[in-house]
Coordinates of C-alpha atoms in Angstrom, one line a residue:
Chain A
M1 CA 166.9 139.6 -22.6
A2 CA 163.9 137.7 -22.5
V3 CA 159.9 138.3 -22.9
Y4 CA 158.7 134.7 -23.6
T5 CA 155.0 135.5 -22.5
E6 CA 152.6 138.1 -23.9
V7 CA 150.4 139.4 -21.3
A8 CA 147.1 140.5 -23.2
E9 CA 145.1 143.4 -21.1
D10 CA 142.2 141.1 -20.1
D11 CA 144.6 139.0 -18.6
L12 CA 146.4 141.7 -16.8
A13 CA 143.0 143.3 -15.9
A14 CA 142.3 140.2 -14.5
F15 CA 145.5 139.5 -12.6
L16 CA 145.5 143.2 -11.2
A17 CA 142.3 143.0 -10.0
D18 CA 143.3 141.1 -6.8
Y19 CA 145.7 143.8 -5.8
D20 CA 145.3 147.2 -4.8
L21 CA 147.7 148.9 -7.1
G22 CA 145.1 151.5 -8.9
A23 CA 144.9 152.0 -12.5
V24 CA 147.8 150.7 -14.9
T25 CA 149.5 153.9 -16.6
A26 CA 152.2 152.0 -18.4
F27 CA 153.3 148.2 -19.1
K28 CA 156.1 147.2 -21.3
G29 CA 158.3 144.3 -21.8
I30 CA 161.6 144.6 -20.4
A31 CA 165.1 143.0 -21.1
E32 CA 165.9 141.9 -17.8
G33 CA 167.2 138.7 -16.7
V34 CA 167.1 135.6 -19.0
E35 CA 165.1 133.2 -17.4
N36 CA 161.9 134.9 -17.0
S37 CA 159.5 137.4 -18.6
N38 CA 159.6 140.7 -17.1
Y39 CA 157.4 143.8 -17.4
L40 CA 157.5 147.5 -16.4
L41 CA 154.3 147.9 -14.8
Q42 CA 153.4 151.4 -13.7
T43 CA 150.2 152.3 -12.2
E44 CA 148.5 155.2 -10.0
T45 CA 150.5 154.0 -6.7
G46 CA 154.0 153.5 -8.4
S47 CA 156.3 151.4 -10.3
Y48 CA 156.5 147.7 -10.5
I49 CA 158.1 144.5 -12.4
L50 CA 155.5 141.7 -13.0
T51 CA 157.4 138.7 -13.3
L52 CA 156.6 135.5 -15.2
Y53 CA 158.5 132.6 -13.9
E54 CA 159.6 130.4 -17.1
K55 CA 160.2 126.7 -17.4
R56 CA 163.7 127.1 -16.0
V57 CA 162.4 128.0 -12.8
K58 CA 161.3 125.4 -10.6
A59 CA 157.7 126.3 -9.2
A60 CA 158.5 124.7 -5.7
D61 CA 161.4 127.0 -5.1
L62 CA 159.3 130.5 -5.6
P63 CA 158.2 130.7 -2.0
Y64 CA 161.8 130.6 -1.0
F65 CA 162.9 133.2 -3.2
L66 CA 160.0 135.7 -2.4
G67 CA 159.8 135.0 0.8
L68 CA 163.7 135.5 1.2
M69 CA 163.3 139.2 -0.6
D70 CA 160.6 139.7 2.2
H71 CA 162.9 138.8 4.8
L72 CA 166.1 141.0 3.2
A73 CA 163.5 143.8 2.9
E74 CA 162.5 144.0 6.4
K75 CA 166.1 143.9 7.4
D76 CA 166.5 147.2 5.0
F77 CA 168.7 145.4 2.9
P78 CA 167.9 147.4 -0.8
C79 CA 166.1 144.6 -2.9
P80 CA 162.8 144.3 -4.2
V81 CA 160.1 144.0 -2.2
P82 CA 157.3 141.1 -3.2
V83 CA 153.7 142.9 -3.3
H84 CA 151.3 140.6 -1.9
A85 CA 147.8 140.8 -3.3
R86 CA 144.6 141.5 -1.3
D87 CA 144.9 137.6 0.2
G88 CA 148.3 138.0 1.4
Q89 CA 149.9 136.1 -1.2
A90 CA 152.4 137.2 -3.4
L91 CA 152.9 134.1 -5.6
R92 CA 150.0 134.0 -8.0
D93 CA 149.1 132.7 -11.4
L94 CA 149.1 134.4 -14.9
C95 CA 148.6 133.3 -18.5
G96 CA 149.6 129.6 -17.4
R97 CA 152.6 130.6 -15.4
K98 CA 153.9 131.4 -11.7
A99 CA 153.7 135.3 -11.5
A100 CA 154.6 137.9 -9.2
I101 CA 154.8 141.6 -8.7
I102 CA 157.8 143.3 -6.9
T103 CA 158.8 147.0 -6.3
F104 CA 160.7 148.8 -8.8
L105 CA 164.3 149.7 -7.9
N106 CA 165.9 152.5 -9.3
G107 CA 169.7 152.4 -10.2
V108 CA 171.6 151.5 -13.2
S109 CA 173.9 148.2 -13.7
I110 CA 177.5 148.8 -14.8
H111 CA 179.1 146.9 -17.8
H112 CA 182.7 147.8 -17.0
P113 CA 183.0 147.8 -13.2
G114 CA 185.8 149.7 -11.7
P115 CA 187.8 149.3 -8.3
D116 CA 185.1 151.3 -6.8
H117 CA 182.2 149.4 -7.8
C118 CA 184.0 146.2 -6.5
R119 CA 184.5 147.9 -3.1
E120 CA 180.6 148.5 -3.2
V121 CA 179.7 145.3 -3.9
G122 CA 182.3 143.4 -1.6
A123 CA 180.4 145.5 1.2
G124 CA 176.7 144.6 -0.1
L125 CA 177.3 141.2 -0.8
A126 CA 178.3 141.0 3.4
Q127 CA 175.5 142.5 4.2
L128 CA 173.3 140.4 2.3
H129 CA 175.1 137.5 4.1
L130 CA 174.2 139.1 7.5
A131 CA 170.6 140.2 6.8
G132 CA 170.0 137.1 5.5
Q133 CA 170.4 135.4 8.8
G134 CA 167.1 134.3 10.5
F135 CA 165.7 133.5 7.6
E136 CA 164.1 130.0 8.1
M137 CA 163.6 128.3 4.7
E138 CA 166.2 126.3 3.4
R139 CA 167.5 125.7 -0.4
E140 CA 170.0 123.3 -1.5
N141 CA 172.5 125.1 -3.9
N142 CA 171.7 122.2 -6.9
L143 CA 174.4 124.2 -8.7
S144 CA 177.5 123.2 -6.5
L145 CA 179.1 120.2 -6.2
S146 CA 176.7 117.8 -6.4
G147 CA 175.1 119.1 -9.5
W148 CA 178.7 119.4 -11.1
R149 CA 179.0 115.5 -11.9
S150 CA 175.4 115.5 -13.8
L151 CA 176.0 118.5 -15.9
F152 CA 179.6 117.4 -16.8
D153 CA 178.2 113.9 -17.9
A154 CA 175.8 115.6 -20.0
C155 CA 178.4 117.6 -21.4
K156 CA 181.1 115.4 -21.7
P157 CA 180.3 113.4 -24.9
H158 CA 180.7 116.6 -26.9
A159 CA 183.0 118.9 -24.5
D160 CA 185.8 118.3 -27.2
D161 CA 183.5 119.6 -29.8
F162 CA 184.1 123.2 -27.9
I163 CA 187.9 122.9 -27.1
D164 CA 190.1 120.1 -27.8
G165 CA 191.3 118.4 -24.8
L166 CA 188.3 120.0 -22.5
G167 CA 186.3 116.8 -21.5
R168 CA 189.8 115.5 -19.9
E169 CA 190.5 118.9 -18.3
L170 CA 187.2 119.1 -16.6
E171 CA 187.2 115.4 -15.5
D172 CA 190.4 116.1 -13.7
E173 CA 189.2 119.4 -12.2
L174 CA 186.1 118.0 -11.0
A175 CA 187.6 115.0 -9.4
A176 CA 190.2 117.3 -7.6
L177 CA 186.9 119.2 -6.3
E178 CA 185.0 116.2 -5.6
T179 CA 188.2 115.4 -3.3
T180 CA 188.8 118.5 -1.5
W181 CA 185.5 120.7 -1.4
P182 CA 185.0 122.1 1.9
S183 CA 182.5 121.0 4.2
T184 CA 182.5 123.0 7.5
L185 CA 182.9 126.7 6.0
P186 CA 180.3 129.1 7.8
K187 CA 176.9 128.7 5.7
G188 CA 173.6 130.9 5.4
V189 CA 172.2 132.5 2.5
V190 CA 173.7 133.5 -0.7
H191 CA 172.8 135.1 -3.8
A192 CA 174.7 132.7 -5.8
D193 CA 174.3 135.2 -9.3
L194 CA 175.9 138.5 -8.2
F195 CA 176.9 139.4 -11.5
P196 CA 177.2 143.0 -12.5
D197 CA 173.6 142.7 -14.2
N198 CA 172.1 142.3 -10.7
V199 CA 173.5 145.2 -9.2
F200 CA 172.3 148.7 -9.1
F201 CA 174.3 151.6 -8.7
L202 CA 173.2 155.4 -8.4
G203 CA 176.2 157.6 -8.8
S204 CA 179.0 155.5 -7.4
S205 CA 176.9 154.1 -4.5
L206 CA 175.0 150.5 -4.7
S207 CA 171.5 151.2 -4.6
G208 CA 169.8 147.4 -5.0
V209 CA 170.4 144.0 -5.8
I210 CA 168.2 142.2 -8.2
D211 CA 167.5 138.5 -9.4
F212 CA 167.3 136.5 -6.5
Y213 CA 166.3 133.4 -8.6
F214 CA 169.5 131.3 -7.9
A215 CA 170.0 132.3 -4.0
C216 CA 170.4 129.3 -1.6
N217 CA 171.9 128.1 1.2
D218 CA 175.7 127.6 1.0
F219 CA 179.0 129.0 2.0
F220 CA 179.1 132.8 2.2
A221 CA 182.8 132.5 0.9
Y222 CA 181.5 130.8 -2.0
D223 CA 179.5 133.6 -3.1
I224 CA 182.6 136.1 -2.5
A225 CA 184.3 133.3 -4.9
V226 CA 181.3 134.0 -7.6
C227 CA 181.9 137.4 -7.2
L228 CA 185.4 137.3 -7.8
N229 CA 184.8 135.7 -10.9
A230 CA 181.9 138.0 -12.3
W231 CA 183.4 141.3 -11.1
C232 CA 187.2 141.2 -10.9
F233 CA 188.3 139.9 -14.5
E234 CA 189.1 142.3 -17.2
T235 CA 187.5 142.1 -21.0
D236 CA 190.8 140.8 -22.2
G237 CA 190.8 138.0 -19.3
Q238 CA 193.5 139.7 -17.1
F239 CA 192.7 139.2 -13.0
N240 CA 192.5 143.0 -11.8
V241 CA 194.1 142.2 -8.3
T242 CA 193.0 146.0 -6.9
K243 CA 189.4 145.1 -7.7
A244 CA 189.7 142.0 -5.9
R245 CA 191.5 143.7 -2.9
N246 CA 188.9 146.3 -2.8
M247 CA 186.0 143.4 -2.6
L248 CA 187.6 141.7 0.1
A249 CA 188.4 144.7 1.9
A250 CA 184.9 145.8 2.2
Y251 CA 183.4 142.4 2.5
R252 CA 185.5 141.6 5.7
A253 CA 185.0 145.4 7.2
V254 CA 181.0 144.2 7.5
R255 CA 181.7 140.5 7.9
P256 CA 185.0 139.3 8.9
L257 CA 186.4 136.0 7.1
S258 CA 188.1 133.4 9.2
D259 CA 191.6 132.0 8.3
E260 CA 189.5 128.9 6.8
E261 CA 187.4 130.8 4.7
L262 CA 190.2 132.7 3.5
E263 CA 192.3 129.9 2.6
A264 CA 189.6 128.2 1.0
L265 CA 189.4 130.9 -1.4
P266 CA 191.1 129.7 -4.5
L267 CA 189.3 126.4 -4.3
L268 CA 185.9 128.0 -4.0
A269 CA 187.2 130.2 -6.8
R270 CA 187.9 127.0 -8.9
G271 CA 184.5 125.8 -8.2
A272 CA 182.3 128.6 -8.6
A273 CA 184.0 128.9 -12.3
M274 CA 183.1 124.9 -12.8
R275 CA 179.5 126.0 -12.2
F276 CA 179.2 128.8 -14.9
L277 CA 181.5 126.9 -17.1
L278 CA 179.3 124.0 -16.9
T279 CA 176.1 125.5 -17.4
R280 CA 177.3 127.7 -20.5
L281 CA 179.0 124.5 -21.9
F282 CA 175.6 122.9 -21.5
D283 CA 173.8 125.8 -23.1
W284 CA 176.0 125.8 -25.8
L285 CA 176.1 122.2 -26.8
N286 CA 172.3 122.4 -26.7
R287 CA 172.0 125.9 -28.0
V288 CA 168.8 125.9 -30.4
D289 CA 168.8 128.0 -33.8
G290 CA 166.2 130.8 -33.5
A291 CA 166.4 130.9 -29.6
L292 CA 166.1 134.4 -28.5
V293 CA 168.4 134.5 -25.8
K294 CA 172.1 134.6 -26.7
V295 CA 174.6 132.0 -25.4
K296 CA 177.1 133.2 -23.1
D297 CA 180.7 132.1 -24.2
P298 CA 182.2 129.1 -22.0
K299 CA 185.6 130.0 -22.6
E300 CA 186.0 133.0 -20.3
Y301 CA 185.2 131.0 -17.1
L302 CA 187.5 128.1 -18.4
H303 CA 190.2 131.0 -18.3
R304 CA 189.4 132.2 -15.1
Q305 CA 189.2 128.3 -13.6
R306 CA 192.9 128.1 -15.0
F307 CA 193.8 131.2 -13.5
H308 CA 192.7 130.3 -9.7
R309 CA 194.3 126.9 -10.5
S310 CA 197.5 128.4 -10.9
V311 CA 197.5 130.8 -7.6
S312 CA 199.5 129.4 -4.6
G313 CA 197.2 131.1 -1.9
P314 CA 194.4 133.8 -1.0
A315 CA 197.3 136.5 -1.3
A316 CA 196.7 136.2 -5.4
Y317 CA 193.3 138.2 -4.4
G318 CA 195.3 141.1 -2.7
I319 CA 194.8 139.7 1.0
L320 CA 197.5 141.0 3.1
Chain B
M1 CA 160.8 142.9 -29.1
A2 CA 164.3 144.2 -29.8
V3 CA 167.5 145.6 -28.0
Y4 CA 170.4 145.3 -30.6
T5 CA 172.7 147.5 -29.2
E6 CA 174.1 147.3 -25.6
V7 CA 174.6 150.6 -24.3
A8 CA 177.4 150.8 -21.5
E9 CA 177.4 153.4 -19.0
D10 CA 180.3 155.3 -20.3
D11 CA 178.8 155.7 -23.6
L12 CA 175.8 156.8 -21.9
A13 CA 177.2 159.1 -19.7
A14 CA 179.0 160.8 -22.4
F15 CA 175.9 160.9 -24.5
L16 CA 173.9 162.4 -21.6
A17 CA 176.8 165.1 -20.9
D18 CA 175.3 166.9 -24.1
Y19 CA 171.5 167.0 -22.3
D20 CA 170.1 168.9 -19.2
L21 CA 168.2 165.8 -17.9
G22 CA 169.8 165.4 -14.9
A23 CA 171.2 162.0 -12.9
V24 CA 170.1 158.8 -14.3
T25 CA 167.9 156.6 -12.0
A26 CA 167.0 153.9 -14.2
F27 CA 167.9 152.4 -17.8
K28 CA 166.6 149.4 -19.1
G29 CA 166.2 147.6 -22.3
I30 CA 162.6 147.5 -23.3
A31 CA 160.7 145.2 -26.0
E32 CA 159.2 148.1 -27.8
G33 CA 159.3 148.1 -31.8
V34 CA 161.1 145.6 -34.1
E35 CA 163.3 147.9 -36.0
N36 CA 165.6 149.8 -33.5
S37 CA 166.9 149.3 -29.7
N38 CA 165.0 150.8 -27.0
Y39 CA 165.6 152.0 -23.6
L40 CA 163.5 153.2 -20.8
L41 CA 165.6 156.2 -19.5
Q42 CA 164.6 157.6 -16.2
T43 CA 166.4 160.8 -14.6
E44 CA 165.6 163.2 -12.3
T45 CA 163.6 165.1 -14.7
G46 CA 161.5 162.4 -15.9
S47 CA 160.8 159.3 -17.9
Y48 CA 162.1 159.0 -21.5
I49 CA 162.9 156.4 -24.5
L50 CA 166.3 156.2 -25.6
T51 CA 166.2 155.0 -29.0
L52 CA 169.3 153.8 -31.3
Y53 CA 168.4 153.5 -34.6
E54 CA 169.4 150.3 -36.3
K55 CA 169.9 149.4 -39.9
R56 CA 166.7 149.2 -41.6
V57 CA 166.2 152.7 -40.8
K58 CA 167.6 155.1 -43.0
A59 CA 169.5 157.9 -41.7
A60 CA 168.5 160.4 -44.4
D61 CA 164.8 159.7 -42.8
L62 CA 165.7 160.4 -39.0
P63 CA 164.8 164.3 -39.4
Y64 CA 162.0 164.0 -41.1
F65 CA 160.5 161.3 -38.4
L66 CA 161.8 163.1 -35.6
G67 CA 160.7 166.8 -37.0
L68 CA 157.2 165.1 -37.3
M69 CA 156.8 164.2 -33.9
D70 CA 158.3 167.8 -32.9
H71 CA 155.3 169.2 -35.3
L72 CA 152.6 167.0 -34.3
A73 CA 153.4 167.8 -30.6
E74 CA 153.1 171.4 -31.1
K75 CA 149.8 170.8 -32.7
D76 CA 148.7 169.0 -29.5
F77 CA 148.7 165.7 -30.9
P78 CA 149.7 163.0 -28.2
C79 CA 152.7 161.6 -29.5
P80 CA 156.4 161.3 -28.2
V81 CA 158.3 164.8 -28.4
P82 CA 162.1 164.5 -29.2
V83 CA 164.0 166.0 -26.6
H84 CA 166.8 168.5 -27.8
A85 CA 170.2 168.7 -26.4
R86 CA 171.5 171.7 -25.3
D87 CA 172.7 172.6 -29.0
G88 CA 169.2 172.2 -30.2
Q89 CA 169.6 168.8 -31.9
A90 CA 167.7 166.2 -31.2
L91 CA 169.2 163.4 -33.4
R92 CA 172.5 162.4 -32.0
D93 CA 175.3 159.6 -32.3
L94 CA 175.6 156.8 -29.9
C95 CA 177.6 153.6 -30.1
G96 CA 178.2 153.9 -33.8
R97 CA 174.4 154.5 -34.3
K98 CA 172.0 157.2 -34.6
A99 CA 170.0 157.9 -31.8
A100 CA 167.5 160.0 -30.2
I101 CA 165.7 160.9 -26.5
I102 CA 161.9 161.0 -26.6
T103 CA 159.4 161.7 -24.0
F104 CA 157.9 158.8 -22.2
L105 CA 154.0 158.6 -23.0
N106 CA 151.6 157.1 -20.5
G107 CA 149.2 154.0 -21.4
V108 CA 149.0 150.6 -22.6
S109 CA 148.8 149.4 -26.0
I110 CA 146.2 146.6 -26.3
H111 CA 146.6 143.4 -28.1
H112 CA 142.8 142.6 -28.6
P113 CA 141.1 145.8 -29.4
G114 CA 137.3 145.9 -29.4
P115 CA 134.8 148.3 -31.0
D116 CA 135.3 151.2 -28.6
H117 CA 139.1 150.9 -29.2
C118 CA 138.5 151.1 -32.8
R119 CA 136.0 154.1 -32.6
E120 CA 139.4 155.8 -30.6
V121 CA 141.8 155.4 -33.0
G122 CA 139.6 156.3 -35.9
A123 CA 139.4 159.6 -34.3
G124 CA 143.0 159.7 -33.5
L125 CA 143.8 158.9 -37.1
A126 CA 141.7 161.6 -38.2
Q127 CA 143.1 163.8 -35.8
L128 CA 146.8 162.9 -36.8
H129 CA 145.8 163.6 -40.2
L130 CA 144.8 167.3 -39.4
A131 CA 147.6 167.5 -37.1
G132 CA 150.2 167.0 -39.7
Q133 CA 149.0 169.8 -42.2
G134 CA 151.6 172.5 -42.4
F135 CA 154.7 170.0 -41.8
E136 CA 156.9 171.3 -44.1
M137 CA 159.4 168.2 -44.8
E138 CA 158.0 165.2 -47.3
R139 CA 159.1 161.7 -47.3
E140 CA 157.6 159.3 -50.1
N141 CA 156.3 156.0 -49.4
N142 CA 158.4 153.6 -50.4
L143 CA 156.4 150.8 -49.1
S144 CA 153.3 151.6 -51.6
L145 CA 152.8 150.7 -55.1
S146 CA 156.3 151.9 -56.2
G147 CA 158.0 149.4 -53.8
W148 CA 155.7 146.3 -53.9
R149 CA 156.9 145.5 -57.6
S150 CA 160.6 145.0 -56.5
L151 CA 159.8 143.4 -53.1
F152 CA 157.5 140.9 -54.9
D153 CA 160.6 140.4 -57.6
A154 CA 162.6 139.3 -54.6
C155 CA 159.9 136.9 -53.3
K156 CA 158.5 135.7 -56.5
P157 CA 161.3 132.6 -57.0
H158 CA 160.1 130.9 -53.7
A159 CA 156.5 132.2 -53.2
D160 CA 155.1 128.8 -54.0
D161 CA 157.3 127.2 -51.1
F162 CA 155.2 129.5 -48.5
I163 CA 152.0 128.6 -50.0
D164 CA 151.3 126.7 -53.4
G165 CA 150.1 129.2 -56.3
L166 CA 150.9 131.9 -54.2
G167 CA 153.3 133.7 -56.8
R168 CA 150.4 133.5 -59.4
E169 CA 148.0 134.9 -57.2
L170 CA 150.2 138.2 -56.1
E171 CA 151.4 138.2 -59.7
D172 CA 147.6 139.1 -60.7
E173 CA 146.8 141.1 -57.6
L174 CA 150.1 143.2 -58.1
A175 CA 149.2 144.0 -62.1
A176 CA 145.8 144.6 -60.8
L177 CA 146.9 147.0 -58.1
E178 CA 149.3 149.1 -60.9
T179 CA 146.7 149.5 -63.3
T180 CA 143.9 151.0 -61.0
W181 CA 145.5 152.3 -57.9
P182 CA 144.6 156.2 -57.5
S183 CA 146.7 159.1 -58.3
T184 CA 144.3 162.1 -57.0
L185 CA 143.1 161.5 -53.5
P186 CA 143.9 163.6 -50.8
K187 CA 147.3 163.4 -49.3
G188 CA 149.1 164.2 -46.3
V189 CA 151.1 163.2 -43.1
V190 CA 150.2 159.4 -42.8
H191 CA 151.4 157.3 -40.2
A192 CA 151.6 153.9 -42.3
D193 CA 152.1 151.5 -39.6
L194 CA 148.9 152.5 -37.2
F195 CA 149.2 148.6 -35.4
P196 CA 147.6 148.3 -32.0
D197 CA 151.4 147.9 -30.8
N198 CA 151.6 151.7 -31.5
V199 CA 148.4 153.2 -30.2
F200 CA 148.2 153.4 -26.1
F201 CA 145.2 153.7 -24.3
L202 CA 144.5 154.8 -20.4
G203 CA 141.2 153.4 -19.7
S204 CA 139.3 153.0 -22.9
S205 CA 140.7 156.4 -23.9
L206 CA 143.8 157.0 -26.4
S207 CA 146.7 158.1 -24.5
G208 CA 149.2 158.3 -27.2
V209 CA 150.4 157.4 -30.6
I210 CA 154.1 156.1 -31.1
D211 CA 156.3 154.8 -33.2
F212 CA 156.5 157.3 -36.7
Y213 CA 159.4 155.2 -38.4
F214 CA 157.4 154.7 -40.9
A215 CA 155.4 157.8 -41.6
C216 CA 155.4 159.2 -45.1
N217 CA 153.3 161.7 -47.3
D218 CA 150.7 159.8 -49.0
F219 CA 147.1 159.3 -49.1
F220 CA 145.1 159.8 -46.0
A221 CA 142.6 157.1 -47.0
Y222 CA 145.7 154.7 -47.2
D223 CA 146.2 155.1 -43.5
I224 CA 142.5 154.1 -42.9
A225 CA 143.1 150.9 -45.3
V226 CA 146.1 150.2 -42.8
C227 CA 144.2 150.5 -40.0
L228 CA 141.1 148.6 -41.3
N229 CA 143.4 145.6 -41.6
A230 CA 145.4 145.9 -38.4
W231 CA 142.4 146.7 -36.1
C232 CA 139.2 145.0 -37.7
F233 CA 140.0 141.3 -38.4
E234 CA 139.5 138.8 -35.2
T235 CA 142.2 136.3 -34.5
D236 CA 140.1 133.6 -36.4
G237 CA 140.6 135.8 -39.3
Q238 CA 136.8 137.1 -39.6
F239 CA 136.0 140.6 -40.5
N240 CA 134.5 142.5 -37.7
V241 CA 132.0 145.3 -39.2
T242 CA 131.2 146.4 -36.2
K243 CA 134.6 147.5 -35.3
A244 CA 134.9 149.2 -38.9
R245 CA 131.8 151.1 -38.9
N246 CA 133.0 152.5 -35.5
M247 CA 136.4 153.3 -36.8
L248 CA 135.1 154.9 -40.1
A249 CA 132.3 156.9 -38.5
A250 CA 134.8 158.4 -35.4
Y251 CA 137.2 159.4 -38.5
R252 CA 134.5 161.0 -40.5
A253 CA 133.3 163.2 -37.7
V254 CA 136.8 164.7 -37.6
R255 CA 138.0 164.8 -41.0
P256 CA 135.1 164.1 -43.4
L257 CA 135.8 161.7 -46.4
S258 CA 135.0 162.5 -50.0
D259 CA 133.0 159.9 -52.1
E260 CA 136.1 159.5 -53.9
E261 CA 137.8 158.4 -51.0
L262 CA 135.3 156.2 -49.7
E263 CA 135.0 154.5 -53.2
A264 CA 138.7 154.0 -53.0
L265 CA 138.6 152.1 -49.7
P266 CA 138.6 148.5 -51.0
L267 CA 141.2 148.8 -53.3
L268 CA 143.1 150.4 -50.8
A269 CA 142.7 148.1 -48.3
R270 CA 144.0 145.4 -50.8
G271 CA 147.5 147.8 -51.5
A272 CA 147.6 148.1 -47.5
A273 CA 147.2 144.1 -47.0
M274 CA 149.8 144.0 -50.1
R275 CA 152.6 146.1 -48.7
F276 CA 152.2 143.9 -45.2
L277 CA 152.1 140.7 -46.8
L278 CA 155.0 141.3 -49.1
T279 CA 157.1 142.6 -46.4
R280 CA 156.4 139.4 -44.2
L281 CA 156.7 137.0 -47.0
F282 CA 160.4 138.4 -47.7
D283 CA 161.1 138.4 -44.1
W284 CA 159.7 135.0 -43.9
L285 CA 161.5 133.8 -46.8
N286 CA 164.9 135.2 -45.6
R287 CA 164.3 134.4 -42.0
V288 CA 167.9 133.9 -40.3
D289 CA 168.4 130.8 -37.8
G290 CA 169.0 132.6 -34.6
A291 CA 167.7 135.8 -35.4
L292 CA 166.3 137.6 -31.9
V293 CA 163.1 138.8 -33.7
K294 CA 160.3 136.4 -34.3
V295 CA 158.9 136.5 -38.1
K296 CA 155.2 137.5 -38.3
D297 CA 152.8 135.0 -40.4
P298 CA 152.5 136.4 -43.9
K299 CA 149.1 134.1 -44.5
E300 CA 146.8 136.6 -42.4
Y301 CA 147.5 139.5 -44.6
L302 CA 146.6 137.2 -47.7
H303 CA 143.5 136.4 -46.1
R304 CA 143.0 139.9 -45.2
Q305 CA 143.6 140.6 -49.2
R306 CA 141.3 138.1 -50.3
F307 CA 138.4 139.4 -48.3
H308 CA 138.9 142.9 -49.7
R309 CA 139.1 141.6 -53.2
S310 CA 135.7 140.1 -52.5
V311 CA 133.6 143.0 -51.5
S312 CA 131.4 145.1 -53.8
G313 CA 131.9 148.3 -52.2
P314 CA 133.0 150.4 -49.1
A315 CA 129.5 149.3 -47.7
A316 CA 131.5 146.2 -46.4
Y317 CA 133.2 148.2 -43.8
G318 CA 129.9 149.4 -42.3
I319 CA 129.5 152.6 -44.5
L320 CA 125.8 153.7 -44.8

């Protein structure tokens, strides 16, 4: 939940003067995303989301994110479409921040996804991977292997304040990941943050994917690993193999997975767990009293990582 | 800004099963109001606001607030209309809280109102006062004179931590208000919290009034005094007599003010300043680290109170 930057009416009017959206009929801060300020903007021509990019998003990455949404929408993937101003630019300035308007997507995100939702998200993820082909910009995944060491170093001195022995456990796990992380799996555009918050449904059908602000070029199978973690564990921490089976079967029906990709899944899932465990641990250790954003519990991802370390192979995810 | 209670899809579906609103097409937490959790709810039949009433709102008061919106809407006053479920009830239960759906009003609230907005709000306030006539429920203003003493007593031991000498200044002011507060001015339904946040405009015309959760029965002129404080001071603290003149002239064109009401305005404006000064001071002295709501600065209202204490009569507000 987040609205960090208040936009006064004069600033909004000056900003919208560069677009052809018609008169404003509603403008409300919404609790979507945790990194940026988001507003519901309704005008005579339709409904939009106005986003102001706050400090955690690098301005240099924004052309990639917005260009990717343009590219995916062009391929009929259901994502928000950046609205270009009269001069052709979608990325602009507002209240001292970079800002953009994107189209409003109908749909509702699901807090407690069931096996049917997991099937939909598996198919949707594969469609996203196919639709991303041909997108010409590149962005490294700075929250993959290359980024974990420095995040871990920043957390290490106080990791045991969170859980006794955590520093050593993560040190060992990170060393194992650094030794065995794959380098030759199929790559392309990945979402890299496809949590239930970022997927909309109408009834039981996926209607849209939002929040491309961690998208990058990485292994397709890494994106699946992120989704296994985000969608297939119950709130009590148990892994739900039915959900995983549905997700993977639906994915493979759209984009087949090679044996190498399947074999790599447990390792990639450990890595995906490391990424969220470290960022959550960093946020927890550096939490600020009075901050407007709730800090998420790193423990969830520690348990998921331990689960993936315990499995003997991809059969644990329901693959026949 | 506030979304305190997360509503999961199953809870929402069970809640909406009692209404005839059609399938949900969007559901997003919005940053409106500071006391309750508010969601934008879009369905096949239209746009709505779903409010969950959090702990600062007394459940026993909710029938008054919702009944008042029904009454005002019936009189064509532009306010949200409570949506009644199939059993006729608008006030219901969701996620362990009282909850209601109201219609979505178009319009945008203005952070920096100008003289034209003040004219609109003056006329709108008078229309609200007339439209409230005939509403049969009663609710005492527990944040008027009778409530200030206990709020002050709670703040008094630490008031000087905020500003040196503040305890004594407020003690004297409260004593003066208790001695001279009027008892016979015209009364009726008042909004009691008509800040710019709570008024929507389309272009330069008032399109709606929201947030009736402080509404009560009190002097009409007290409501004007709240608006003088909330709309007619510049961000640098200066009183803008043009804005006040516009507001009062537009009000009087719809509902004439008696000499007694005009004469009482400076005193009522001191009292209205006391109400917001004390609640802000209480919140400031009792602020919680990590709270999601920003504490508003009490100083603004101290300066406004001093201004009203300094004026010689209602002519200071541009009344000829």
